[in-house]
Amino acid sequence: MTLTEPTIDLDVRHLSGTIGAEIRGLDVRQLDAETVAAIRQVWLERRVVFFPGQHLDPAEHLAFARHFGEPTEGHPVVPGVPGNPELFEIDYSATGNLYATYGDVASYERGIAWHTDVTFVKRPPLGSILRAVTVPDHGGDTLFADQVAAFAGLSPALQGFLADLTAIHDGTRQFQGILDHVGEGRWEGQGFTALEPVEHPVVRTHPETGERALFVNPGFTARIKELTLNESDALLAYLYAHSVRPEHTVRYHWGAGDIGFWDNRVTQHAVTGDFGDAPRVIQRVTLRGDEPR
Ligand code: SIN
């Protein structure tokens, strides 16, 4: 990875081997261009960065996001917060918006399995910025896995084999029921009523750093196009297990008001479903991405 040295010093604490950093000592409401550039470098290097105790309101959350890209609709299928379509809220409680309104999602059992956000569209998000609104006293952590490290941890022979493969991603299983319920989805300004499968390379090259990363996830990858279904299932099962090995991950315990910002091009994440009936509400802003290559 070739990154220029930051021109200002940030208070950065690494949280695991290759992924995750906490950045302290900033009020993210007041960022100048140099500080934004320095944050971006840490983010590219560490894949996910956290800013504890910022307590932003929705407008400040969006303003922070705009330093790093262009916000999309909060989610292609799940409608945004009323009056704020760029804010995607997840209320994990049994009576919360997502579970009460869209029954199918309750099958996630209050944890959301490993996934990369919205890979079932042609141009998946560049990144996501999460604001912890209500958090349990314990549990409800989010795990993030570094897909550059995961790819680097494979043998050269398997890396070479994977580099020529294409994966089909499909959001139907999780989201077609919700889409039928809401009637129309929207992404990059275009409305749709059905989710069409899309193709992405199994290994993508990061457009900013040039690093290669595994780009399959159990949330939305349906199969590998060039293989038989049995071969595809077996290879994906191996890659899913490998990509979230403990040495590729970081686990973050949220405090109310914390901000987390991940590079969706090179990470997977999963919420731990260990918070019982305790309330947990997050809001997320999603940044427009490019076509994986
Ligand atoms: C998500 O999957 O984007 C939500 C992550 C979280 O609630 O921690």
Coordinates of C-alpha atoms and ligand atoms in Angstrom, one line a residue:
M1 CA 0.0 0.0 0.0
T2 CA 1.4 3.4 -0.9
L3 CA 0.1 6.2 1.3
T4 CA 1.5 9.6 1.8
E5 CA 2.6 10.5 5.3
P6 CA -0.1 12.5 7.2
T7 CA 0.8 16.1 7.7
I8 CA -0.8 16.3 11.1
D9 CA -0.6 13.9 14.1
L10 CA -3.8 12.2 15.2
D11 CA -4.2 10.3 18.5
V12 CA -4.5 6.9 16.9
R13 CA -4.8 3.6 18.9
H14 CA -4.6 0.4 16.9
L15 CA -7.1 -2.2 18.2
S16 CA -5.9 -5.4 16.7
G17 CA -3.2 -6.8 14.4
T18 CA -4.2 -5.4 11.0
I19 CA -7.6 -3.9 11.4
G20 CA -9.3 -1.2 13.5
A21 CA -8.2 2.0 15.1
E22 CA -9.7 4.4 17.6
I23 CA -9.1 8.1 16.9
R24 CA -9.4 10.3 20.0
G25 CA -9.1 13.9 20.8
L26 CA -11.2 15.2 17.8
D27 CA -14.6 16.8 17.6
V28 CA -15.7 15.5 14.3
R29 CA -18.1 18.4 13.9
Q30 CA -15.1 20.6 13.3
L31 CA -12.7 19.0 10.8
D32 CA -10.4 21.0 8.4
A33 CA -9.2 19.6 5.1
E34 CA -5.8 18.4 6.6
T35 CA -7.5 16.5 9.4
V36 CA -10.0 14.9 7.0
A37 CA -7.0 13.8 4.8
A38 CA -5.2 12.4 7.9
I39 CA -8.3 10.5 9.0
R40 CA -8.7 9.1 5.5
Q41 CA -5.2 7.7 5.5
V42 CA -5.7 6.0 8.9
W43 CA -9.0 4.6 7.6
L44 CA -7.4 3.2 4.4
E45 CA -4.7 1.6 6.4
R46 CA -6.8 0.2 9.3
R47 CA -10.1 -0.5 7.3
V48 CA -12.3 0.7 10.2
V49 CA -11.9 3.7 12.5
F50 CA -13.9 4.6 15.6
F51 CA -14.5 8.0 17.2
P52 CA -15.7 7.5 20.8
G53 CA -18.3 9.7 22.4
Q54 CA -19.1 12.2 19.6
H55 CA -22.9 12.4 20.2
L56 CA -23.7 13.8 16.8
D57 CA -27.3 14.6 15.7
P58 CA -28.5 13.3 12.3
A59 CA -27.5 16.5 10.5
E60 CA -24.0 16.3 12.0
H61 CA -23.8 12.6 11.2
L62 CA -24.5 13.4 7.5
A63 CA -22.1 16.4 7.5
F64 CA -19.3 14.1 8.8
A65 CA -20.1 11.5 6.1
R66 CA -19.9 14.1 3.4
H67 CA -16.2 14.8 4.2
F68 CA -15.5 11.3 2.9
G69 CA -17.9 10.7 0.0
E70 CA -21.4 11.1 -1.3
P71 CA -24.2 9.7 0.8
T72 CA -26.5 7.3 -1.0
E73 CA -30.1 6.4 0.0
G74 CA -29.7 4.8 3.5
H75 CA -30.5 1.4 2.1
P76 CA -31.7 0.2 -1.4
V77 CA -34.7 -1.6 0.1
V78 CA -35.4 -0.6 3.7
P79 CA -36.7 3.0 3.8
G80 CA -34.7 5.6 5.5
V81 CA -35.7 7.6 8.7
P82 CA -38.8 9.7 7.9
G83 CA -37.6 13.0 6.5
N84 CA -34.0 11.7 6.3
P85 CA -33.8 9.2 3.5
E86 CA -30.0 9.0 3.8
L87 CA -30.2 7.6 7.3
F88 CA -30.7 3.9 7.7
E89 CA -31.8 3.0 11.2
I90 CA -31.6 -0.4 12.7
D91 CA -33.6 -0.9 15.9
Y92 CA -32.8 -4.5 16.9
S93 CA -35.5 -4.8 19.6
A94 CA -38.4 -7.2 19.0
T95 CA -40.8 -4.3 18.6
G96 CA -38.3 -2.0 16.8
N97 CA -38.8 -0.7 13.3
L98 CA -37.0 -3.4 11.4
Y99 CA -38.3 -6.4 13.2
A100 CA -41.9 -5.2 13.8
T101 CA -42.4 -4.0 10.2
Y102 CA -40.4 -6.5 8.3
G103 CA -40.9 -9.9 9.9
D104 CA -38.4 -11.8 7.8
V105 CA -35.5 -9.9 9.3
A106 CA -36.4 -11.3 12.7
S107 CA -34.9 -14.6 11.6
Y108 CA -31.5 -13.0 12.1
E109 CA -32.1 -13.6 15.9
R110 CA -30.8 -10.1 16.8
G111 CA -27.4 -10.6 15.4
I112 CA -26.6 -10.0 11.8
A113 CA -24.4 -12.6 10.2
W114 CA -21.1 -11.7 8.5
H115 CA -21.7 -9.6 5.4
T116 CA -20.4 -6.7 3.4
D117 CA -23.0 -4.0 3.0
V118 CA -25.2 -4.1 -0.1
T119 CA -23.0 -6.2 -2.4
F120 CA -26.2 -7.2 -4.2
V121 CA -26.1 -4.1 -6.4
K122 CA -23.7 -3.2 -9.3
R123 CA -21.9 -0.5 -7.3
P124 CA -21.8 -1.5 -3.6
P125 CA -21.1 1.3 -1.1
L126 CA -17.6 2.6 -0.6
G127 CA -18.1 2.8 3.1
S128 CA -20.6 3.1 5.9
I129 CA -20.7 5.4 8.9
L130 CA -22.5 4.1 12.0
R131 CA -23.7 6.2 14.8
A132 CA -24.5 4.2 18.0
V133 CA -27.7 5.7 19.3
T134 CA -28.8 3.3 22.0
V135 CA -26.5 0.5 23.1
P136 CA -26.7 -2.3 25.7
D137 CA -24.5 -2.1 28.8
H138 CA -22.8 -5.3 27.6
G139 CA -22.9 -7.2 24.4
G140 CA -24.0 -5.9 21.0
D141 CA -20.5 -5.5 19.8
T142 CA -19.7 -5.4 16.1
L143 CA -17.0 -7.5 14.6
F144 CA -15.1 -6.4 11.5
A145 CA -12.9 -8.6 9.3
D146 CA -10.0 -7.4 7.1
Q147 CA -10.4 -8.9 3.6
V148 CA -7.0 -7.7 2.4
A149 CA -5.3 -9.7 5.2
A150 CA -7.6 -12.6 4.5
F151 CA -6.5 -12.6 0.8
A152 CA -2.9 -12.2 1.7
G153 CA -3.2 -15.2 4.1
L154 CA -4.0 -17.6 1.2
S155 CA -1.4 -19.6 -0.7
P156 CA -0.2 -18.1 -4.0
A157 CA -1.8 -21.0 -5.8
L158 CA -5.2 -20.4 -4.4
Q159 CA -4.8 -16.6 -4.8
G160 CA -4.1 -17.2 -8.5
F161 CA -7.1 -19.5 -8.9
L162 CA -9.5 -17.1 -7.2
A163 CA -8.3 -14.1 -9.2
D164 CA -10.0 -15.3 -12.4
L165 CA -13.4 -16.1 -10.8
T166 CA -16.6 -14.2 -10.7
A167 CA -19.2 -14.3 -7.9
I168 CA -23.0 -13.8 -8.2
H169 CA -24.4 -11.7 -5.4
D170 CA -28.1 -11.7 -4.7
G171 CA -30.1 -9.8 -2.0
T172 CA -33.4 -11.7 -2.6
R173 CA -33.2 -14.0 0.4
Q174 CA -33.0 -11.1 2.9
F175 CA -34.7 -8.3 1.1
Q176 CA -37.3 -9.4 -1.5
G177 CA -39.9 -9.9 1.3
I178 CA -39.2 -6.4 2.5
L179 CA -39.3 -5.0 -1.1
D180 CA -42.7 -6.7 -1.7
H181 CA -43.9 -5.0 1.6
V182 CA -42.6 -1.5 0.7
G183 CA -43.4 -1.8 -3.0
E184 CA -40.4 0.0 -4.4
G185 CA -36.7 0.2 -3.6
R186 CA -34.3 2.9 -4.7
W187 CA -30.5 3.1 -5.3
E188 CA -28.5 5.8 -6.9
G189 CA -31.8 7.6 -7.6
Q190 CA -33.3 4.7 -9.6
G191 CA -36.5 2.9 -8.4
F192 CA -36.9 -0.9 -8.7
T193 CA -39.4 -3.5 -7.7
A194 CA -37.3 -6.7 -8.0
L195 CA -33.7 -7.5 -6.9
E196 CA -31.6 -8.7 -9.9
P197 CA -28.5 -10.8 -9.2
V198 CA -25.2 -9.0 -10.0
E199 CA -21.7 -10.2 -10.7
H200 CA -18.5 -9.1 -9.0
P201 CA -14.9 -10.4 -9.1
V202 CA -14.1 -12.8 -6.2
V203 CA -10.9 -10.8 -5.7
R204 CA -11.2 -7.0 -6.0
T205 CA -8.5 -4.4 -6.2
H206 CA -8.9 -1.5 -3.9
P207 CA -9.3 1.6 -6.1
E208 CA -7.3 3.9 -3.8
T209 CA -4.5 1.6 -2.4
G210 CA -4.2 -1.0 -5.1
E211 CA -4.4 -3.8 -2.5
R212 CA -6.2 -7.0 -3.4
A213 CA -9.0 -8.2 -1.2
L214 CA -11.4 -11.2 -1.0
F215 CA -14.8 -10.0 -2.0
V216 CA -17.3 -12.7 -1.2
N217 CA -19.6 -12.7 1.9
P218 CA -22.2 -15.2 3.3
G219 CA -24.8 -12.5 3.4
F220 CA -25.1 -11.9 -0.3
T221 CA -22.8 -14.1 -2.3
A222 CA -25.0 -16.8 -3.9
R223 CA -22.4 -18.8 -5.9
I224 CA -19.2 -18.7 -8.0
K225 CA -20.2 -18.6 -11.6
E226 CA -17.4 -20.6 -13.2
L227 CA -17.8 -23.6 -10.8
T228 CA -20.4 -26.3 -10.4
L229 CA -22.8 -25.7 -7.5
N230 CA -21.1 -28.3 -5.3
E231 CA -17.6 -26.8 -6.0
S232 CA -18.9 -23.3 -5.4
D233 CA -20.5 -24.2 -2.1
A234 CA -17.4 -26.0 -0.9
L235 CA -15.0 -23.2 -1.9
L236 CA -17.3 -20.5 -0.5
A237 CA -17.6 -22.3 2.8
Y238 CA -13.8 -22.4 3.0
L239 CA -13.4 -18.8 2.1
Y240 CA -16.1 -17.7 4.6
A241 CA -14.3 -19.5 7.4
H242 CA -10.9 -18.2 6.4
S243 CA -12.0 -14.6 5.9
V244 CA -13.2 -14.2 9.4
R245 CA -10.4 -16.1 11.2
P246 CA -9.7 -14.3 14.6
E247 CA -6.4 -12.9 13.3
H248 CA -8.2 -11.0 10.6
T249 CA -10.8 -9.4 12.9
V250 CA -11.4 -6.6 15.4
R251 CA -14.3 -6.5 17.9
Y252 CA -15.7 -3.1 19.0
H253 CA -17.9 -2.5 22.1
W254 CA -20.0 0.6 21.4
G255 CA -20.7 3.4 23.8
A256 CA -23.7 5.7 23.1
G257 CA -22.6 8.5 20.7
D258 CA -19.7 6.6 19.2
I259 CA -19.0 6.7 15.5
G260 CA -17.6 3.9 13.4
F261 CA -16.5 4.3 9.8
W262 CA -15.6 1.2 7.7
D263 CA -14.2 0.7 4.3
N264 CA -16.9 -1.5 2.8
R265 CA -14.6 -2.5 -0.2
V266 CA -12.2 -4.5 2.0
T267 CA -14.2 -5.6 5.1
Q268 CA -17.0 -7.8 6.3
H269 CA -18.8 -7.1 9.6
A270 CA -21.3 -8.9 11.9
V271 CA -23.2 -7.9 15.0
T272 CA -23.0 -10.2 18.0
G273 CA -26.5 -11.3 18.9
D274 CA -25.8 -11.5 22.7
F275 CA -27.8 -8.6 24.1
G276 CA -31.1 -10.4 24.8
D277 CA -33.9 -7.9 25.2
A278 CA -31.7 -4.9 25.8
P279 CA -32.4 -2.1 23.4
R280 CA -29.9 -1.5 20.6
V281 CA -30.4 1.2 18.0
I282 CA -27.9 2.4 15.4
Q283 CA -28.2 4.8 12.5
R284 CA -26.0 4.4 9.4
V285 CA -25.0 6.7 6.5
T286 CA -23.8 4.9 3.4
L287 CA -21.3 6.3 0.9
R288 CA -21.6 5.8 -2.9
G289 CA -19.1 3.3 -4.3
D290 CA -17.8 2.2 -7.6
E291 CA -18.0 -1.0 -9.6
P292 CA -15.7 -3.6 -8.1
R293 CA -12.8 -4.6 -10.4
Ligands
SIN1 C1 -24.8 -3.2 9.9 O1 -24.8 -4.4 9.6 O2 -24.5 -2.4 9.1 C2 -25.1 -2.8 11.3 C3 -23.9 -3.0 12.2 C4 -24.3 -2.8 13.6 O3 -25.5 -2.7 14.0 O4 -23.4 -2.9 14.5

